[in-house]
PDB file of C-alpha atoms and ligand atoms in Angstrom:
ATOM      1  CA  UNK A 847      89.876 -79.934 -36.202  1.00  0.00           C
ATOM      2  CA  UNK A 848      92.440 -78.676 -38.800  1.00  0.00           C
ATOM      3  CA  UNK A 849      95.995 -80.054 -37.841  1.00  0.00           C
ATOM      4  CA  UNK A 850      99.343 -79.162 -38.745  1.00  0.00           C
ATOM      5  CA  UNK A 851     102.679 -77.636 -38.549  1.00  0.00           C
ATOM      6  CA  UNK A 852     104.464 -74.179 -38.094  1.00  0.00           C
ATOM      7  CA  UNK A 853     107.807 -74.021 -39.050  1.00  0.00           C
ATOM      8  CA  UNK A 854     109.530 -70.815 -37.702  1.00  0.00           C
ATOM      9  CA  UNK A 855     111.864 -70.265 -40.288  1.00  0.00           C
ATOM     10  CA  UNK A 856     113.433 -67.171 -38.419  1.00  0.00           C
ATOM     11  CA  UNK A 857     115.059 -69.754 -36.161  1.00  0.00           C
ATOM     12  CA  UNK A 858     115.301 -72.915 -37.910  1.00  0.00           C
ATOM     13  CA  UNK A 859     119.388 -73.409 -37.733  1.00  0.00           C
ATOM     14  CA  UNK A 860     119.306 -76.133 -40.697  1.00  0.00           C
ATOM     15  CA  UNK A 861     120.414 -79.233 -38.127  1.00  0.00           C
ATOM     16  CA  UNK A 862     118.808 -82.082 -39.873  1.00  0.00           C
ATOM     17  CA  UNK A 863     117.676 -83.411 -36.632  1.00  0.00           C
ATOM     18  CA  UNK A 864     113.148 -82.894 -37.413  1.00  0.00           C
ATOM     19  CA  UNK A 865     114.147 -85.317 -40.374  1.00  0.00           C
ATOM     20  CA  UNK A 866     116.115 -87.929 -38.664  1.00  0.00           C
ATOM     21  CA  UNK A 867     113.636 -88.144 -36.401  1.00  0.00           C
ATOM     22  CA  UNK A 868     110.904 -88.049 -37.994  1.00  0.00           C
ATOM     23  CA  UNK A 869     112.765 -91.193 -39.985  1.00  0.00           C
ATOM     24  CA  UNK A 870     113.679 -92.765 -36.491  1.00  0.00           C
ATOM     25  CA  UNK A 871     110.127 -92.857 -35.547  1.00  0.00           C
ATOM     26  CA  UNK A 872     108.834 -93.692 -38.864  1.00  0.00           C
ATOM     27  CA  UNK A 873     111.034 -96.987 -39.071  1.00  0.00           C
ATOM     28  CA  UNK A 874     109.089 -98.708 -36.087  1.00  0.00           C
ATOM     29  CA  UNK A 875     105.873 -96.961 -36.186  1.00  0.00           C
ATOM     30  CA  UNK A 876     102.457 -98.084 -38.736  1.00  0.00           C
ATOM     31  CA  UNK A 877     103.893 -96.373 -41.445  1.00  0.00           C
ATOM     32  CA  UNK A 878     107.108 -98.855 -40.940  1.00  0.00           C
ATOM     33  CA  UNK A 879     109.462 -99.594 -42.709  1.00  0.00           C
ATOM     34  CA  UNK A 880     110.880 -96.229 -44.077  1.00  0.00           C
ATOM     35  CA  UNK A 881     113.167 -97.651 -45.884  1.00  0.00           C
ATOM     36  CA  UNK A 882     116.789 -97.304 -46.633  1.00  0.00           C
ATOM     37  CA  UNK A 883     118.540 -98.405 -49.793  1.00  0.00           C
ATOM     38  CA  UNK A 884     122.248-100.062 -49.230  1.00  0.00           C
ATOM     39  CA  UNK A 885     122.211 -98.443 -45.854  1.00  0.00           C
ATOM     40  CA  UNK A 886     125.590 -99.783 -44.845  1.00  0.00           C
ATOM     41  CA  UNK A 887     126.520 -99.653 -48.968  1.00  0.00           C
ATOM     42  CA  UNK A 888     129.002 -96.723 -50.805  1.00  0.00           C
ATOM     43  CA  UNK A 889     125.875 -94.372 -51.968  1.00  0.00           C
ATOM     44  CA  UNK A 890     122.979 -95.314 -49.307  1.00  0.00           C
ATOM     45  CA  UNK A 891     119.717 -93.580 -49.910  1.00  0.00           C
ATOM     46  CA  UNK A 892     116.255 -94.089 -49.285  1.00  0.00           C
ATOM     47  CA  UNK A 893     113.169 -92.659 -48.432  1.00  0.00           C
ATOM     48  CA  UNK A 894     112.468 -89.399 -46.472  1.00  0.00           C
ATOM     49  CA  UNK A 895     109.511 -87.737 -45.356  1.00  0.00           C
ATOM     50  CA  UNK A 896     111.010 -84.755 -43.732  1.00  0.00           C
ATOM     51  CA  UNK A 897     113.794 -82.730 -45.923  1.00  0.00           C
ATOM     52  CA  UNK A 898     115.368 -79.396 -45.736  1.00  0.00           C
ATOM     53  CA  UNK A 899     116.509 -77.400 -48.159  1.00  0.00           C
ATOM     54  CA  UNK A 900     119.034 -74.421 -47.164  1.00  0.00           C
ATOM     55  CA  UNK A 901     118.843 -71.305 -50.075  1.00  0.00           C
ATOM     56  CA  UNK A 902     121.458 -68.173 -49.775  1.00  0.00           C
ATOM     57  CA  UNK A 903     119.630 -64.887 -49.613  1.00  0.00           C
ATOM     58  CA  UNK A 904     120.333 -61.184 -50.499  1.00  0.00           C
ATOM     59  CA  UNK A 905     124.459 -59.991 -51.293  1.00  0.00           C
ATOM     60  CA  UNK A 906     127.139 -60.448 -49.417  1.00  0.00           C
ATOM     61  CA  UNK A 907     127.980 -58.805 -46.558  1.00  0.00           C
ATOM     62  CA  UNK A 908     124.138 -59.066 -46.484  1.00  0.00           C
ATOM     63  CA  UNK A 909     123.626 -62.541 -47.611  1.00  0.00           C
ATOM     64  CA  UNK A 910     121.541 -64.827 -45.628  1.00  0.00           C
ATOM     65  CA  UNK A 911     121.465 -68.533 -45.242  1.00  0.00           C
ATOM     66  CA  UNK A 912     117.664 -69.567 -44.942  1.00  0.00           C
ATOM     67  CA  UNK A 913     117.343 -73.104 -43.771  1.00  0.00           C
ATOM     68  CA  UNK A 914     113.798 -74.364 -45.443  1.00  0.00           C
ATOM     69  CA  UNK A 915     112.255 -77.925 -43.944  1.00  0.00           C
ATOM     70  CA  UNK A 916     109.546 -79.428 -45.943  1.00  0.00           C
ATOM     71  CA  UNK A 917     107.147 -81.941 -45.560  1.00  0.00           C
ATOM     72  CA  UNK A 918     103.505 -82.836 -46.287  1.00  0.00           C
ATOM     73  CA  UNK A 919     101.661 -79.353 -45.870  1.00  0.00           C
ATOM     74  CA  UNK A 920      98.460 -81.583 -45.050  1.00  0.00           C
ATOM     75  CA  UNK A 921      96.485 -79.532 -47.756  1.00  0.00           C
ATOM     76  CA  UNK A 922      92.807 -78.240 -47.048  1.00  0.00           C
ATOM     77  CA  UNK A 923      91.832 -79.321 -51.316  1.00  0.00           C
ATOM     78  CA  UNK A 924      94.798 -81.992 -51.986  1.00  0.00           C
ATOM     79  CA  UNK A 925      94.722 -83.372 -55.472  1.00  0.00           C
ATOM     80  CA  UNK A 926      97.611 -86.002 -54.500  1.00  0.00           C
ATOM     81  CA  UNK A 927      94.066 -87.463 -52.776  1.00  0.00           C
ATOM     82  CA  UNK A 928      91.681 -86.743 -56.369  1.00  0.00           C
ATOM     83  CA  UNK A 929      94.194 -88.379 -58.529  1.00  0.00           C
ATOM     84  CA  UNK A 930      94.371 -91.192 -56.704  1.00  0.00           C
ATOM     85  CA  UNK A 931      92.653 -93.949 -58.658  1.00  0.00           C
ATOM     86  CA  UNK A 932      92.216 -96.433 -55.883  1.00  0.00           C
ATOM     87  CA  UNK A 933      91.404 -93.920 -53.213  1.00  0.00           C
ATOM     88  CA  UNK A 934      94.873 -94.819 -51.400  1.00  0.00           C
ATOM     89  CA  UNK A 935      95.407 -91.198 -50.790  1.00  0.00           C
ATOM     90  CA  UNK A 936      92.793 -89.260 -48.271  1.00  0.00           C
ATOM     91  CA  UNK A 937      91.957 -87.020 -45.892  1.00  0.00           C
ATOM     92  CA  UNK A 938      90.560 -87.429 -42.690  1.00  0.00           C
ATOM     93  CA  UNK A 939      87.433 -85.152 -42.104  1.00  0.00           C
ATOM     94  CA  UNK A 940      88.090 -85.538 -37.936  1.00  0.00           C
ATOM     95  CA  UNK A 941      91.693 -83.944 -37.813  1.00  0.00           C
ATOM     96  CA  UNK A 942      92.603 -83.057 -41.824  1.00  0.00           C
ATOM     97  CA  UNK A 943      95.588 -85.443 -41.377  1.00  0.00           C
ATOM     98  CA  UNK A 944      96.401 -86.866 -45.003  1.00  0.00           C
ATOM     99  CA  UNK A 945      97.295 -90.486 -45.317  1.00  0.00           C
ATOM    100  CA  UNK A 946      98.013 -92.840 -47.763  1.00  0.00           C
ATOM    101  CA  UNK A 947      96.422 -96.698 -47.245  1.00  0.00           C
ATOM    102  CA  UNK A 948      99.528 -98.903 -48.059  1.00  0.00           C
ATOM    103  CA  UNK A 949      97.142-101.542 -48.409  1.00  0.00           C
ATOM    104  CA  UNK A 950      95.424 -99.701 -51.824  1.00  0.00           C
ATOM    105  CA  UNK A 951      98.502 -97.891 -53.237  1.00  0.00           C
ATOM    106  CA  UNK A 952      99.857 -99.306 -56.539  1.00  0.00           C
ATOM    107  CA  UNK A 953     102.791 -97.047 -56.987  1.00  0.00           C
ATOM    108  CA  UNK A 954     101.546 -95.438 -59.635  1.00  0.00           C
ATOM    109  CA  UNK A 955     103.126 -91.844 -58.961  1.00  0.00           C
ATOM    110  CA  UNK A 956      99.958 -89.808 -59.777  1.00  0.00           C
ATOM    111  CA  UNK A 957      99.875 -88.403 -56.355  1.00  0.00           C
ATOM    112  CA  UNK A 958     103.892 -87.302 -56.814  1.00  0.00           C
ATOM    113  CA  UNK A 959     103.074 -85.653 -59.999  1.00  0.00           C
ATOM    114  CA  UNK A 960      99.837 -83.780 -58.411  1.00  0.00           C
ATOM    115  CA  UNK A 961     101.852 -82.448 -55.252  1.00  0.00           C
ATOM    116  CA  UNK A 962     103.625 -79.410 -55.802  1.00  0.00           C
ATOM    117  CA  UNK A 963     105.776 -79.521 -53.099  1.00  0.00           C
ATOM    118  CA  UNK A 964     107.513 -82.478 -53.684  1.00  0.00           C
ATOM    119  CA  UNK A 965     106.168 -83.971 -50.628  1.00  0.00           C
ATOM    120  CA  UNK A 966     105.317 -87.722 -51.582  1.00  0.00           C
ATOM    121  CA  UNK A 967     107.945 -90.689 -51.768  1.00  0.00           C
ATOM    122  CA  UNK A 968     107.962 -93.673 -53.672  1.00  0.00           C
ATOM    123  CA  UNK A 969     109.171 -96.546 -51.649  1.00  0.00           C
ATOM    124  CA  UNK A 970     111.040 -98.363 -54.318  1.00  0.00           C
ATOM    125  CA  UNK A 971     110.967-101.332 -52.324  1.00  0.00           C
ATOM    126  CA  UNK A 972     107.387-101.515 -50.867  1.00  0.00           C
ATOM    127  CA  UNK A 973     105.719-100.171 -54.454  1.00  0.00           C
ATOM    128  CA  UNK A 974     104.096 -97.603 -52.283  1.00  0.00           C
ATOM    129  CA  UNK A 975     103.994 -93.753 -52.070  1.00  0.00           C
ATOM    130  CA  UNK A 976     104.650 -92.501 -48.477  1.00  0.00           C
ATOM    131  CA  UNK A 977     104.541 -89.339 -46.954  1.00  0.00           C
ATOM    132  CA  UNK A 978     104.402 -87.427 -44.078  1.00  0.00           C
ATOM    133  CA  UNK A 979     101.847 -89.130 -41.294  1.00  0.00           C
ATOM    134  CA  UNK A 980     101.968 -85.937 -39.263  1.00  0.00           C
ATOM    135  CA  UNK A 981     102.788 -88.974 -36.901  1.00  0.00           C
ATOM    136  CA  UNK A 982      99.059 -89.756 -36.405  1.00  0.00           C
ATOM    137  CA  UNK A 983     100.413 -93.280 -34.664  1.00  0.00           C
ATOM    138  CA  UNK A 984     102.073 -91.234 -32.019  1.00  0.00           C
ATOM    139  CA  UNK A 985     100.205 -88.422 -31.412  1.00  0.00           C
ATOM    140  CA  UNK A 986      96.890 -90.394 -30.345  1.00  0.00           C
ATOM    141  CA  UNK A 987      98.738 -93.056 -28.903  1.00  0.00           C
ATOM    142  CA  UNK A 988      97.368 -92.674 -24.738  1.00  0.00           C
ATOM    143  CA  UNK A 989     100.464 -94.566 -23.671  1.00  0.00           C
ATOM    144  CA  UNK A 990     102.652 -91.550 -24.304  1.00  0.00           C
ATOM    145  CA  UNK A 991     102.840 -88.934 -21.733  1.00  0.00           C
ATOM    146  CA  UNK A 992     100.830 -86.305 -23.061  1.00  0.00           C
ATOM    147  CA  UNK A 993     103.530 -83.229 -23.250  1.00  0.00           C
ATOM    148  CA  UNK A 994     105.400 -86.062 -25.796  1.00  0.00           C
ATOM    149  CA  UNK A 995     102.192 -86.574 -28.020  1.00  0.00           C
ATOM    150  CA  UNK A 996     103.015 -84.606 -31.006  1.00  0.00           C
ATOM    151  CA  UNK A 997     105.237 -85.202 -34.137  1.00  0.00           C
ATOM    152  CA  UNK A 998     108.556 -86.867 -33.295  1.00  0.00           C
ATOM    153  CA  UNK A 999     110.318 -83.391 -35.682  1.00  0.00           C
ATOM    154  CA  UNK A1000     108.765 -80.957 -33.173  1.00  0.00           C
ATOM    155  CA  UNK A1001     109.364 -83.112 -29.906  1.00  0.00           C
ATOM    156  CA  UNK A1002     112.853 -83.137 -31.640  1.00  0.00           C
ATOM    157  CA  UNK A1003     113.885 -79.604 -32.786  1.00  0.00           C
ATOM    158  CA  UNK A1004     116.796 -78.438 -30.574  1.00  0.00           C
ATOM    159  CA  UNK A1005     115.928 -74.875 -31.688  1.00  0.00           C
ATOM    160  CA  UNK A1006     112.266 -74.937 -30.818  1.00  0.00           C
ATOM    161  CA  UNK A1007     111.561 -74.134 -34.503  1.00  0.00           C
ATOM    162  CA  UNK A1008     108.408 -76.210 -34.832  1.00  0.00           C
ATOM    163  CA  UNK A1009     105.009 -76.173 -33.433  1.00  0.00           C
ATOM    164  CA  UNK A1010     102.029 -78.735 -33.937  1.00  0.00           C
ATOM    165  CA  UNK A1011      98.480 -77.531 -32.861  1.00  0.00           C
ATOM    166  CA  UNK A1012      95.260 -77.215 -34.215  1.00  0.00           C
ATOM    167  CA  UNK A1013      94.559 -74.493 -36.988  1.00  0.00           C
ATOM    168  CA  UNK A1014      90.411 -74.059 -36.437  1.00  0.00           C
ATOM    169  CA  UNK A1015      91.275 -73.246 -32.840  1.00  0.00           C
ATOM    170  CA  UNK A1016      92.270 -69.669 -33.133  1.00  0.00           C
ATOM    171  CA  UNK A1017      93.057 -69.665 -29.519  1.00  0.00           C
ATOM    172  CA  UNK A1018      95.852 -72.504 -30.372  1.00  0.00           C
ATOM    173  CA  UNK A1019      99.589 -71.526 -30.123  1.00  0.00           C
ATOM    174  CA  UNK A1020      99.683 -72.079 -33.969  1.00  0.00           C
ATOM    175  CA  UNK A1021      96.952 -69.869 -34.909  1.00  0.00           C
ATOM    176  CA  UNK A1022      98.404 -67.397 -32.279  1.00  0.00           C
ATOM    177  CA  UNK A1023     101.927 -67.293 -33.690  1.00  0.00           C
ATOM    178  CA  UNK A1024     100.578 -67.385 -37.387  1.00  0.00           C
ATOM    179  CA  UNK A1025      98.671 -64.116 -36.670  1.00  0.00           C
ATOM    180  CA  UNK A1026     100.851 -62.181 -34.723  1.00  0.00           C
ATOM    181  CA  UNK A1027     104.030 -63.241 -37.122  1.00  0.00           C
ATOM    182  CA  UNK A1028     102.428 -62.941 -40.493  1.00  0.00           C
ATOM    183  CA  UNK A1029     102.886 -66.680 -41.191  1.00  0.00           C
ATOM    184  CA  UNK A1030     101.920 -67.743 -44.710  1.00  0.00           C
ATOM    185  CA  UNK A1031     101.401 -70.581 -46.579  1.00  0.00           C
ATOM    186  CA  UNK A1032     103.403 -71.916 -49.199  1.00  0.00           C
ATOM    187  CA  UNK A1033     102.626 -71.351 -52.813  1.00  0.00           C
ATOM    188  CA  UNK A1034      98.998 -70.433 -52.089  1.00  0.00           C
ATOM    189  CA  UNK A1035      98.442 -69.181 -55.628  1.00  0.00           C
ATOM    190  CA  UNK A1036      98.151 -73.114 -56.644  1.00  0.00           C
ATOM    191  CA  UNK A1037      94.788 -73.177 -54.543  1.00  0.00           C
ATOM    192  CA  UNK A1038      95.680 -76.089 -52.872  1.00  0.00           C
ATOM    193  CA  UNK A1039      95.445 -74.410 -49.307  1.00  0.00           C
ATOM    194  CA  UNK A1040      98.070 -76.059 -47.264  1.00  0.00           C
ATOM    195  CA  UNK A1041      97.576 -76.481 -43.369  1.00  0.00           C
ATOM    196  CA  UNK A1042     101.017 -76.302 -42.763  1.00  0.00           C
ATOM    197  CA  UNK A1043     102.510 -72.505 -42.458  1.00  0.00           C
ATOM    198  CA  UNK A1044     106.004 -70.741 -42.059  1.00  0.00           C
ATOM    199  CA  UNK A1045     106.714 -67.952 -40.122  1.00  0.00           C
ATOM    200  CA  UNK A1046     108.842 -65.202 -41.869  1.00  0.00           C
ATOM    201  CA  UNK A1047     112.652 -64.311 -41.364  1.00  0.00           C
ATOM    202  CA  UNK A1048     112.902 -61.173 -39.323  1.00  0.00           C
ATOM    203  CA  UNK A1049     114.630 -58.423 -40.837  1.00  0.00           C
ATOM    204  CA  UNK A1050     118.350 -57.969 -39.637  1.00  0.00           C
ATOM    205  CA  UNK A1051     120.582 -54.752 -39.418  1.00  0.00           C
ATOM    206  CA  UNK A1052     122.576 -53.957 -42.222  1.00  0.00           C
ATOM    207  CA  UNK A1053     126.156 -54.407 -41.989  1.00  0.00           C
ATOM    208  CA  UNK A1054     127.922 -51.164 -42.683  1.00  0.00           C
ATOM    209  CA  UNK A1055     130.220 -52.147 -45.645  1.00  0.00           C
ATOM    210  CA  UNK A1056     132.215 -48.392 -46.267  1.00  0.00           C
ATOM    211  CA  UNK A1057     135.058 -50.322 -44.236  1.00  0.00           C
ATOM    212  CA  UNK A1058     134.571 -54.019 -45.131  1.00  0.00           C
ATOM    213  CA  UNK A1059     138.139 -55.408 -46.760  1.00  0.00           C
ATOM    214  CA  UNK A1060     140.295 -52.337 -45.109  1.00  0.00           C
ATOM    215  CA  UNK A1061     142.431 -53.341 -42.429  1.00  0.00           C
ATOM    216  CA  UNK A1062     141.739 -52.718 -38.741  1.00  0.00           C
ATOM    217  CA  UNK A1063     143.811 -51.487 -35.885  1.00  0.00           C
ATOM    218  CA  UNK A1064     144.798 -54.701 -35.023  1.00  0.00           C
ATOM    219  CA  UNK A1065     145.827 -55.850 -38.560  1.00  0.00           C
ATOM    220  CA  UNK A1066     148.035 -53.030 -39.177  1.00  0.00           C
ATOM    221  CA  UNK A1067     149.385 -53.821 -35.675  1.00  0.00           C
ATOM    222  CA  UNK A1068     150.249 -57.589 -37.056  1.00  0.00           C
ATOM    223  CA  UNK A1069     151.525 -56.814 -40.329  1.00  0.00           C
ATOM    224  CA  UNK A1070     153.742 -54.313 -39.217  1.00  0.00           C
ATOM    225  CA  UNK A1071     155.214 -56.666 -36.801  1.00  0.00           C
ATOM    226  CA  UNK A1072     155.774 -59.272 -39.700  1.00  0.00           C
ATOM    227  CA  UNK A1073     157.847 -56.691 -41.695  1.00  0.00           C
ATOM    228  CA  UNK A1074     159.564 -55.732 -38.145  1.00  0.00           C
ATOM    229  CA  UNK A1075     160.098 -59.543 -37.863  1.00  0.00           C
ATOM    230  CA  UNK A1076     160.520 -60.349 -41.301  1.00  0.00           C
ATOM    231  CA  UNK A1077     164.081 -57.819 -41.966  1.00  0.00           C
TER     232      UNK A1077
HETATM  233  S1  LIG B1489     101.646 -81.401 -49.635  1.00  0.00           S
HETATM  234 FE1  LIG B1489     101.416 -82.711 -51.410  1.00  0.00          FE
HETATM  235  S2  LIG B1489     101.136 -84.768 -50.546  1.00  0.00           S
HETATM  236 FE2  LIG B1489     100.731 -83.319 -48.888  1.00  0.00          FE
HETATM  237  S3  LIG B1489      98.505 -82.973 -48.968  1.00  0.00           S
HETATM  238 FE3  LIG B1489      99.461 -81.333 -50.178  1.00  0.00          FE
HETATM  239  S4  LIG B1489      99.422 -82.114 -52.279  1.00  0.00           S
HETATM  240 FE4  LIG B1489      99.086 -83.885 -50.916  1.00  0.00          FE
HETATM  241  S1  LIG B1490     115.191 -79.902 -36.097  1.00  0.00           S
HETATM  242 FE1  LIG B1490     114.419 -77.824 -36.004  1.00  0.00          FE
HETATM  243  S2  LIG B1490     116.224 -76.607 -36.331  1.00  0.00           S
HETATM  244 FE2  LIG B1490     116.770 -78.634 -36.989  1.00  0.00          FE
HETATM  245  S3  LIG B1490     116.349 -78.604 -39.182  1.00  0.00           S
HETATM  246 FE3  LIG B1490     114.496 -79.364 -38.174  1.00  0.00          FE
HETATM  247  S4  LIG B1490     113.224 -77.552 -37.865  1.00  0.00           S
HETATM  248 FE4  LIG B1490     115.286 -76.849 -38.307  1.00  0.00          FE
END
C-alpha cells in the first residue's frame, strides 16, 4: 500500500482552511502539541505542517492566481529518513506513511536540509522536527465513522480539492484522477519520487484584449451624464 495525497490544483481556491485543520487536529492528536509561539502575543507564529503558497501566472488580462498547498509528499526514496542519524525519520513499509519518532529526534535539522520541499518543521520548543503525519492517528482510528477516516485537510477542503487514497491500487480514485488528468509529481528530476501528486490547471479562454481600457456603452452613457450634470 502506497498512500498519499492529490491536490487538484485546478480548483484549489487558496482558503487556508486544509492547513488550519490539519493544525486543529494536529494539536490534540499523537503528534500533539503543534505548537504555537506567543499565540495570543503581537507576532504569533509557530509550527505548520500544511502551507500554501499562492504564485501569479502568465500577463495580465491573462494572469492567473495559482493557489499551491504543500506538505510532506510522503516520498517513495526520502533522504530526510537516510540522513537521519538516530533513525527518528522512517518509512513505513505497510502504508509508505513517513514519520518522525519524537522520542529519537535530536533537532538536529539534517532531515530539513535533505527535503527539498521544505516540508519538515523544527519545533523550537519540543527540539523536534515534525511534519506531515498524513494523519496516520486518525485515519486508522476504528472509532471514527469510516467516510471521516482520512486526513483532517481533505475531510476539510470546502472546494473538494483534495483526495487521499492508495497509489498501488490503480483502481483507487487517486490513481484514477492522476491518469486521466495528467497529474505529476513535484520536482521529480531530484529522484526522490514523491507519493503525493498535483493535478494540472486547465487551460482557460483567452480574454480578447483589442478593447480592454476603451470605454463601453455604458461608460460613455455615465460620463456624458457627469458633463450634462457637471455645467
Ligand atoms: S517531502 Fe521531504 S520530509 Fe516528506 S518524505 Fe519527502 S523528503 Fe521527507
Ligand atoms: S482547504 Fe482546499 S481549497 Fe482551501 S487551501 Fe486547502 S486545498 Fe485549497
Amino acid at each position: 500500500m502506497r498512500l498519499g495525497l492529490v491536490i487538484d490544483l485546478d480548483v484549489c481556491v487558496g482558503c487556508h482552511a486544509c492547513a488550519v485543520a490539519c493544525k486543529e487536529w494536529n494539536a490534540s492528536g499523537t503528534t500533539a502539541p503543534m505548537t504555537d509561539y506567543q499565540p495570543y502575543g503581537a507576532e504569533p507564529s509557530g509550527v505548520w505542517f500544511n502551507r500554501i503558497r499562492h504564485y501569479e501566472v502568465g500577463e495580465y488580462p491573462n494572469s492567473k492566481t495559482i493557489n499551491f498547498p504543500m506538505s510532506c509528499m510522503h516520498c517513495e526514496d526520502a533522504d530526510c529518513v537516510t540522513v537521519c542519524p538516530t533513525g527518528a525519520s522512517y518509512k513505513r513499509a505497510e502504508d509508505g506513511i513517513v514519520l518522525v519518532d519524537q522520542t529519537k529526534c535530536m533537532g538536529c535539522n539534517y532531515c530539513s536540509w535533505a527535503c527539498p520541499y521544505g516540508a519538515r518543521e523544527l519545533d523550537r520548543e519540543s527540539g523536534t522536527m515534525k511534519k506531515c503525519t498524513l494523519c496516520v492517528d486518525r485515519i486508522y482510528d476504528l472509532k471514527i465513522p469510516v467516510e471521516e477516516r482520512q486526513p483532517a485537510c481533505v475531510n476539510t477542503c470546502p472546494a473538494h480539492a483534495r483526495m487521499f487514497g492508495d497509489f498501488d491500487d490503480p483502481n483507487s480514485a487517486v490513481s484514477i484522477e492522476v491518469r486521466e488528468r495528467g497529474g505529476y509529481a513535484l520536482l521529480p528530476e531530484l529522484g526522490y519520487n514523491p507519493t503525493n501528486q498535483y493535478l494540472p490547471v486547465r487551460k482557460a479562454k483567452p480574454i480578447p484584449t483589442e478593447n480592454l481600457g476603451k470605454p463601453g456603452f455604458k461608460e460613455k452613457l455615465k460620463g456624458f451624464a457627469n458633463r450634462i450634470v457637471k455645467r
